[in-house]
Each structure stands twice: as C-alpha cells, then as structure tokens.
Short mmCIF file of C-alpha atoms in Angstrom, two decimals:
data_model
loop_
_atom_site.label_atom_id
_atom_site.label_comp_id
_atom_site.label_asym_id
_atom_site.label_seq_id
_atom_site.Cartn_x
_atom_site.Cartn_y
_atom_site.Cartn_z
CA MET A 23 -4.75 196.77 139.37
CA THR A 24 -2.74 198.55 136.67
CA ASP A 25 -1.35 202.09 136.79
CA HIS A 26 -2.59 203.14 133.37
CA HIS A 27 -6.15 204.34 132.70
CA SER A 28 -8.18 203.47 129.64
CA SER A 29 -9.61 206.05 127.26
CA GLU A 30 -13.08 205.15 128.56
CA GLU A 31 -12.05 206.22 132.06
CA ARG A 32 -10.64 209.58 130.96
CA ILE A 33 -12.13 211.96 128.45
CA ILE A 34 -9.32 213.92 126.84
CA PRO A 35 -10.43 216.57 124.32
CA ASN A 36 -8.63 216.88 121.01
CA ARG A 37 -5.98 219.58 121.52
CA ASN A 38 -6.87 221.05 118.11
CA SER A 39 -10.26 222.08 119.50
CA LEU A 40 -8.45 224.05 122.20
CA GLN A 41 -6.40 226.11 119.74
CA ALA A 42 -7.67 229.21 117.97
CA ASP A 43 -9.03 228.63 114.47
CA CYS A 44 -9.73 232.12 113.11
CA GLU A 45 -11.18 230.70 109.89
CA GLN A 46 -14.09 229.28 111.90
CA CYS A 47 -14.67 232.34 114.11
CA PHE A 48 -16.75 235.48 113.62
CA GLY A 49 -13.90 237.79 114.62
CA LEU A 50 -14.96 237.70 118.25
CA CYS A 51 -11.64 238.70 119.83
CA CYS A 52 -11.52 241.61 117.34
CA THR A 53 -15.01 242.74 118.34
CA ALA A 54 -16.11 241.57 121.78
CA LEU A 55 -12.96 242.55 123.67
CA PRO A 56 -11.80 246.10 124.47
CA PHE A 57 -8.25 247.37 124.18
CA ALA A 58 -6.52 250.64 124.99
CA ALA A 59 -3.81 252.45 123.06
CA SER A 60 -0.48 251.24 124.44
CA VAL A 61 2.72 249.49 123.45
CA ASP A 62 0.50 246.52 122.50
CA PHE A 63 -2.27 248.33 120.63
CA ALA A 64 -2.06 251.33 118.34
CA ILE A 65 -5.61 252.53 119.05
CA ASP A 66 -8.41 252.51 121.62
CA LYS A 67 -11.34 250.18 120.99
CA PRO A 68 -14.34 249.68 123.29
CA ALA A 69 -15.89 246.27 123.93
CA GLY A 70 -18.52 245.25 121.40
CA THR A 71 -17.11 247.44 118.64
CA PRO A 72 -15.37 245.84 115.65
CA CYS A 73 -11.70 246.69 115.21
CA SER A 74 -11.18 249.01 112.25
CA ASN A 75 -8.96 246.32 110.69
CA LEU A 76 -11.69 243.65 110.74
CA GLN A 77 -13.03 242.89 107.26
CA ASP A 78 -16.56 241.89 106.28
CA ASN A 79 -15.47 238.24 106.06
CA PHE A 80 -14.27 238.38 109.72
CA ARG A 81 -10.63 238.21 108.71
CA CYS A 82 -7.99 240.71 109.80
CA GLY A 83 -6.98 243.06 107.00
CA VAL A 84 -3.50 243.66 108.44
CA HIS A 85 -2.75 240.20 109.81
CA THR A 86 0.66 239.89 108.16
CA LYS A 87 1.97 243.18 109.59
CA LEU A 88 0.34 243.46 113.00
CA ARG A 89 3.60 243.83 114.91
CA GLN A 90 5.01 246.38 112.52
CA ILE A 91 1.99 248.71 112.81
CA GLY A 92 1.57 248.58 116.58
CA PHE A 93 -0.79 245.67 117.21
CA ARG A 94 1.59 243.33 119.01
CA GLY A 95 -1.16 242.42 121.48
CA CYS A 96 -3.12 240.73 118.71
CA THR A 97 -0.22 238.40 117.96
CA VAL A 98 0.06 237.41 121.62
CA TYR A 99 -3.61 236.65 122.25
CA ASP A 100 -5.01 233.11 122.11
CA CYS A 101 -8.63 232.17 122.84
CA PHE A 102 -8.01 228.43 123.43
CA GLY A 103 -10.55 227.66 120.68
CA ALA A 104 -13.38 229.59 122.35
CA GLY A 105 -14.01 231.70 119.26
CA GLN A 106 -14.84 228.84 116.92
CA LYS A 107 -16.80 226.99 119.62
CA LEU A 108 -19.04 230.00 120.21
CA SER A 109 -19.39 230.78 116.49
CA GLN A 110 -19.97 227.31 115.10
CA ILE A 111 -21.66 225.45 117.95
CA THR A 112 -23.14 227.77 120.60
CA PHE A 113 -24.63 230.17 118.04
CA LYS A 114 -25.05 227.52 115.34
CA GLU A 115 -23.06 229.37 112.64
CA LYS A 116 -25.25 232.49 112.89
CA ASN A 117 -22.93 235.48 112.89
CA TRP A 118 -23.49 238.86 114.52
CA ARG A 119 -23.46 240.77 111.23
CA THR A 120 -26.41 238.95 109.67
CA ASN A 121 -28.08 238.35 113.05
CA PRO A 122 -27.59 241.64 114.90
CA ASP A 123 -30.15 240.73 117.56
CA SER A 124 -27.74 238.09 118.86
CA ALA A 125 -24.65 240.31 118.78
CA GLN A 126 -24.79 241.67 122.32
CA LEU A 127 -25.29 238.22 123.86
CA MET A 128 -22.54 236.71 121.71
CA PHE A 129 -20.06 239.40 122.76
CA GLU A 130 -21.12 239.13 126.39
CA VAL A 131 -20.56 235.37 126.70
CA PHE A 132 -17.33 235.25 124.70
CA PRO A 133 -15.07 236.01 127.73
CA THR A 134 -16.87 233.27 129.67
CA MET A 135 -16.29 230.72 126.91
CA TRP A 136 -12.68 231.85 126.61
CA GLN A 137 -12.02 231.29 130.32
CA LEU A 138 -13.80 227.92 130.32
CA HIS A 139 -11.63 226.78 127.42
CA GLU A 140 -8.55 227.96 129.27
CA LEU A 141 -9.55 225.77 132.24
CA ILE A 142 -10.22 222.85 129.89
CA TRP A 143 -6.73 223.34 128.41
CA TYR A 144 -5.12 223.13 131.85
CA VAL A 145 -7.11 220.09 132.99
CA THR A 146 -6.54 218.32 129.68
CA GLU A 147 -2.82 218.79 130.10
CA ALA A 148 -2.97 217.63 133.71
CA SER A 149 -4.86 214.50 132.67
CA SER A 150 -2.13 213.56 130.21
CA LEU A 151 0.67 213.55 132.79
CA ALA A 152 1.94 210.26 134.19
CA ALA A 153 2.65 211.87 137.56
CA THR A 154 -1.07 212.56 138.07
CA ARG A 155 -2.28 208.96 137.86
CA SER A 156 -3.45 209.03 141.47
CA ILE A 157 -5.94 211.83 140.78
CA HIS A 158 -7.02 210.97 137.22
CA LYS A 159 -10.55 210.19 138.41
CA ASP A 160 -10.91 213.63 139.99
CA LEU A 161 -9.43 215.30 136.91
CA LYS A 162 -11.88 213.42 134.67
CA GLN A 163 -14.79 214.64 136.79
CA ILE A 164 -13.77 218.30 136.79
CA LEU A 165 -12.98 218.12 133.07
CA GLU A 166 -16.44 216.76 132.30
CA GLU A 167 -18.02 219.47 134.49
CA THR A 168 -16.14 222.24 132.71
CA ILE A 169 -16.88 220.88 129.24
CA THR A 170 -20.57 220.61 130.19
CA LEU A 171 -20.58 224.29 131.18
CA SER A 172 -19.00 225.23 127.85
CA ASP A 173 -21.75 223.31 126.03
CA LEU A 174 -24.56 225.35 127.60
CA PRO A 175 -26.81 227.50 125.38
CA PRO A 176 -25.87 231.20 125.42
CA GLU A 177 -28.57 232.32 127.86
CA GLN A 178 -27.34 229.77 130.44
CA LEU A 179 -23.68 230.34 129.61
CA LYS A 180 -24.23 233.97 130.59
CA GLU A 181 -25.07 232.88 134.14
CA VAL A 182 -21.96 230.72 134.67
CA SER A 183 -19.74 231.86 137.55
CA ILE A 184 -16.21 231.60 136.22
CA SER A 185 -14.70 232.48 139.61
CA VAL A 186 -16.46 229.52 141.22
CA GLN A 187 -15.44 227.06 138.51
CA ARG A 188 -11.88 228.39 138.46
CA ALA A 189 -11.65 227.86 142.24
CA HIS A 190 -12.82 224.25 141.87
CA VAL A 191 -10.35 223.55 139.08
CA ASN A 192 -7.48 225.25 140.87
CA VAL A 193 -7.72 222.87 143.83
CA LEU A 194 -6.77 220.04 141.49
CA LEU A 195 -4.22 222.03 139.51
CA LEU A 196 -2.37 222.74 142.74
CA GLN A 197 -2.27 219.00 143.46
CA VAL A 198 -0.99 218.38 139.93
CA SER A 199 1.75 220.95 140.46
CA GLU A 200 2.87 219.29 143.69
CA LEU A 201 2.94 215.83 142.12
CA VAL A 202 4.89 216.89 139.02
CA ARG A 203 7.37 219.11 140.83
CA LYS A 204 8.00 216.50 143.54
CA GLU A 205 8.86 213.99 140.83
CA ALA A 206 11.27 216.50 139.31
CA GLN A 207 12.89 217.29 142.65
CA ASP A 208 13.26 213.60 143.50
CA LYS A 209 15.14 213.07 140.24
CA HIS A 210 17.28 216.20 140.35
CA LYS A 211 18.97 217.08 143.61
CA ALA A 212 21.36 219.67 142.19
CA PRO A 213 21.25 223.00 144.07
CA ALA A 214 19.88 226.06 142.32
CA LYS A 215 22.52 228.28 140.74
CA HIS A 216 20.46 231.42 140.21
CA GLY A 217 20.56 232.94 143.72
CA LYS A 218 17.07 234.40 143.24
CA LYS A 219 14.05 233.93 145.45
CA ILE A 220 11.84 231.58 143.45
CA GLY A 221 8.23 230.94 144.33
CA ARG A 222 4.62 231.64 143.58
CA GLY A 223 4.16 235.22 142.41
CA ALA A 224 7.89 235.98 142.65
CA ASP A 225 9.02 239.35 141.30
CA LEU A 226 11.67 238.39 138.76
CA MET A 227 11.24 241.28 136.36
CA GLY A 228 14.48 241.82 134.47
CA ALA A 229 16.21 239.12 136.53
CA ASN A 230 19.37 237.48 135.23
CA LEU A 231 18.48 233.79 135.22
CA LYS A 232 20.65 232.84 132.29
CA GLY A 233 21.47 229.13 132.45
CA ALA A 234 19.53 228.71 135.70
CA ASP A 235 18.48 225.25 136.86
CA LEU A 236 14.75 225.75 137.43
CA ARG A 237 13.64 222.15 137.08
CA GLY A 238 10.50 221.60 139.14
CA ALA A 239 10.36 225.25 140.20
CA ASN A 240 7.12 226.87 141.33
CA LEU A 241 6.77 229.92 139.07
CA ARG A 242 2.99 230.27 139.33
CA GLY A 243 2.06 233.85 138.61
CA ALA A 244 5.70 234.93 138.64
CA TYR A 245 6.62 238.25 137.06
CA LEU A 246 9.24 237.35 134.48
CA ILE A 247 8.86 240.46 132.34
CA ALA A 248 12.09 241.05 130.39
CA ALA A 249 13.92 238.42 132.48
CA ASP A 250 16.95 236.70 130.95
CA LEU A 251 16.19 232.98 130.84
CA ARG A 252 18.54 232.11 128.01
CA ASN A 253 19.55 228.44 128.20
CA ALA A 254 17.63 228.01 131.46
CA ASP A 255 16.25 224.57 132.34
CA LEU A 256 12.51 224.88 133.06
CA ARG A 257 11.54 221.25 132.69
CA MET A 258 8.63 220.26 134.95
CA ALA A 259 8.38 223.82 136.27
CA ASP A 260 4.86 225.11 137.00
CA LEU A 261 4.38 228.16 134.78
CA ILE A 262 0.66 228.77 135.16
CA GLY A 263 -0.08 232.48 134.94
CA ALA A 264 3.60 233.50 134.73
CA ASP A 265 4.11 236.79 132.90
CA PHE A 266 6.48 236.16 129.99
CA ARG A 267 6.26 239.54 128.27
CA ASP A 268 9.61 240.11 126.55
CA THR A 269 11.20 237.28 128.54
CA ASP A 270 14.30 236.00 126.74
CA LEU A 271 13.81 232.27 126.27
CA ARG A 272 16.48 231.71 123.63
CA GLY A 273 17.93 228.25 124.12
CA ALA A 274 15.72 227.56 127.16
CA ASP A 275 14.27 224.09 127.75
CA LEU A 276 10.52 224.24 128.43
CA SER A 277 9.83 220.87 126.81
CA THR A 278 8.11 219.41 129.88
CA SER A 279 7.06 222.59 131.67
CA ILE A 280 3.48 222.38 132.91
CA PHE A 281 0.57 224.75 132.32
CA LEU A 282 2.44 226.77 129.70
CA THR A 283 0.14 228.38 127.11
CA GLN A 284 0.53 229.64 123.59
CA SER A 285 -0.16 233.23 124.64
CA GLN A 286 2.72 233.10 127.14
CA ILE A 287 5.06 231.84 124.44
CA ASN A 288 3.77 234.44 121.98
CA ALA A 289 4.64 237.21 124.45
CA ALA A 290 8.23 236.02 124.93
CA LYS A 291 11.40 236.08 122.84
CA GLY A 292 12.87 232.80 121.64
CA ASP A 293 14.77 231.11 118.87
CA THR A 294 15.17 227.80 117.07
CA HIS A 295 16.99 226.39 120.09
CA THR A 296 14.10 227.04 122.49
CA LYS A 297 12.49 223.71 123.39
CA LEU A 298 8.69 223.84 123.69
CA PRO A 299 6.03 221.31 124.74
CA PRO A 300 4.59 219.43 121.73
CA ALA A 301 1.19 221.15 121.99
CA LEU A 302 2.66 224.62 121.47
CA THR A 303 3.82 226.31 118.28
CA ARG A 304 7.00 228.33 117.79
CA PRO A 305 5.97 231.91 116.85
CA SER A 306 6.94 232.93 113.32
CA TYR A 307 8.55 236.14 114.59
CA TRP A 308 11.07 234.37 116.83
CA SER A 309 14.65 234.54 115.62
#
C-alpha cells in the first residue's frame, strides 16, 4: 500500500475557481453586502443596494484609487470565487439588472455561496498537504459534500445551514492543524523567543513579535491587529481566522503557513521580502 493518493481518489478543485474573478461577476459584493462608514468605507450602504461607484457594466468606477478615497475594505475583501459561480452558473448568466425578479434571491444567497467557497478553499488546501495523508479519504468526502451544496439551485441554496456545514468541516480542519503542527514541532525543537502567550484566540494586538519563531504555532482566531511580525517565521503555523489588519509582515516567512487567505494578506502590511504560499498574491500596495 503506497502513501500517495491518485487523482481519482481525491477531487481537488482548480484554485483559480476559488479566487475572485470580477470580470465574470455581476458586482455582487458591491451590491448584496452592507457596509458602514468607517476607516474601511467612506459611506454607509445597506444590503441589496448597489454601491454608488458600481457602473452599469458591473465594474467599479474607482477601482484604481479605492484606498486613496476611503474604500480600503473593498481592497481587502475576497469572495473565494463565489461571485462568478453565482453569476455564471447558479443564475445561468442572468444578471439582476436585466432580471430584477431574481435580484432579491441572488443577493440573499450570495453570502451562503461565499461561505461555502471559503470552506472549499480550506479543505482543498488541507487535501494538498502531505501531512494529512491519513485523513485524505475523509477530506475528499467533506469536500465533495461542500461542493455539492454549492452546486444547488438558488431556491435550495437558500435553505443551506452554513453553521452546520462549517461545524462538520471544522472537525477535520482541527485534525489537519494537529497533524501539520506536530510535524513542524517534531522537526523544530528550538524554544520560542517571543515571550508571548500563543494559542487559539490569543490577544496579540500590537504585540512585538519581530523575528519570533512561530513555526507550527496555533494562531487560530488570534488578534494580530497592528502586531509587529517583521521577519517572523510562521511556517506551518495555523492561521485560520487570524485577524491581520495592519499587521506588519515585512520580511516574514508564511510560505507554508496553513489556512491563510488572500483577504488576510490584503489586510496586512508586507514587502517584497514577505514569503507567501504559492496560491496567494502579493498585494500591489505593499512596499
């Protein structure tokens, strides 16, 4: 019996389908979602109302200067490909402008599709890791279940319980975290140099973690807002749900961090020396 699994045994979605493609979307994040005037958004906008910057062709009229005019939140957001899936497949290329009768349902199910695609992103990543070979069969099953839910017609998609599916997926993601971090800890016995309490949900806002050895650390849901992580080593650290708003990642190594998303990276500060996982893109506004 070999350790590797064939492509027939594991269904791994194309990562491109799990990345936002605004050209194929009907401006759903700009319409379906609400936002309030804050440091991230210059204006208030209720759910189901198009942003004043959204053009008739569903493109953003101020895309190139969003940060300069107070719409930083738009540059951070990522739908994991939910927008184009809903626009092109679920609603069969029928947009809400020319088919207003479908608008309310389209806006209502968008957050559900978004969260399902987020779960698919996490499970897809988990399935690609060598450390998770022992649970590849279970990951394949939950991945297929979640993809099947995302393929439902809109009326059925509306009835999907995201909390239930998230709970099912999280059981496996916790196992993945343990497997990956144990492998990291077995390889690297060096003591931590940061002197901070590290763990799930840790409050590390503004913490000085410059140069910290955080290999294999559990930073699930950690508050890292404005923390200094310059030149820190975050390889094989679990970063699911960690808050990276204004976190300084210049020179940090996140090349093999797990469950890191594009929106987390978009919210942080980095530079050309920041090492990212291959599936993520360096933001254009990084130094």
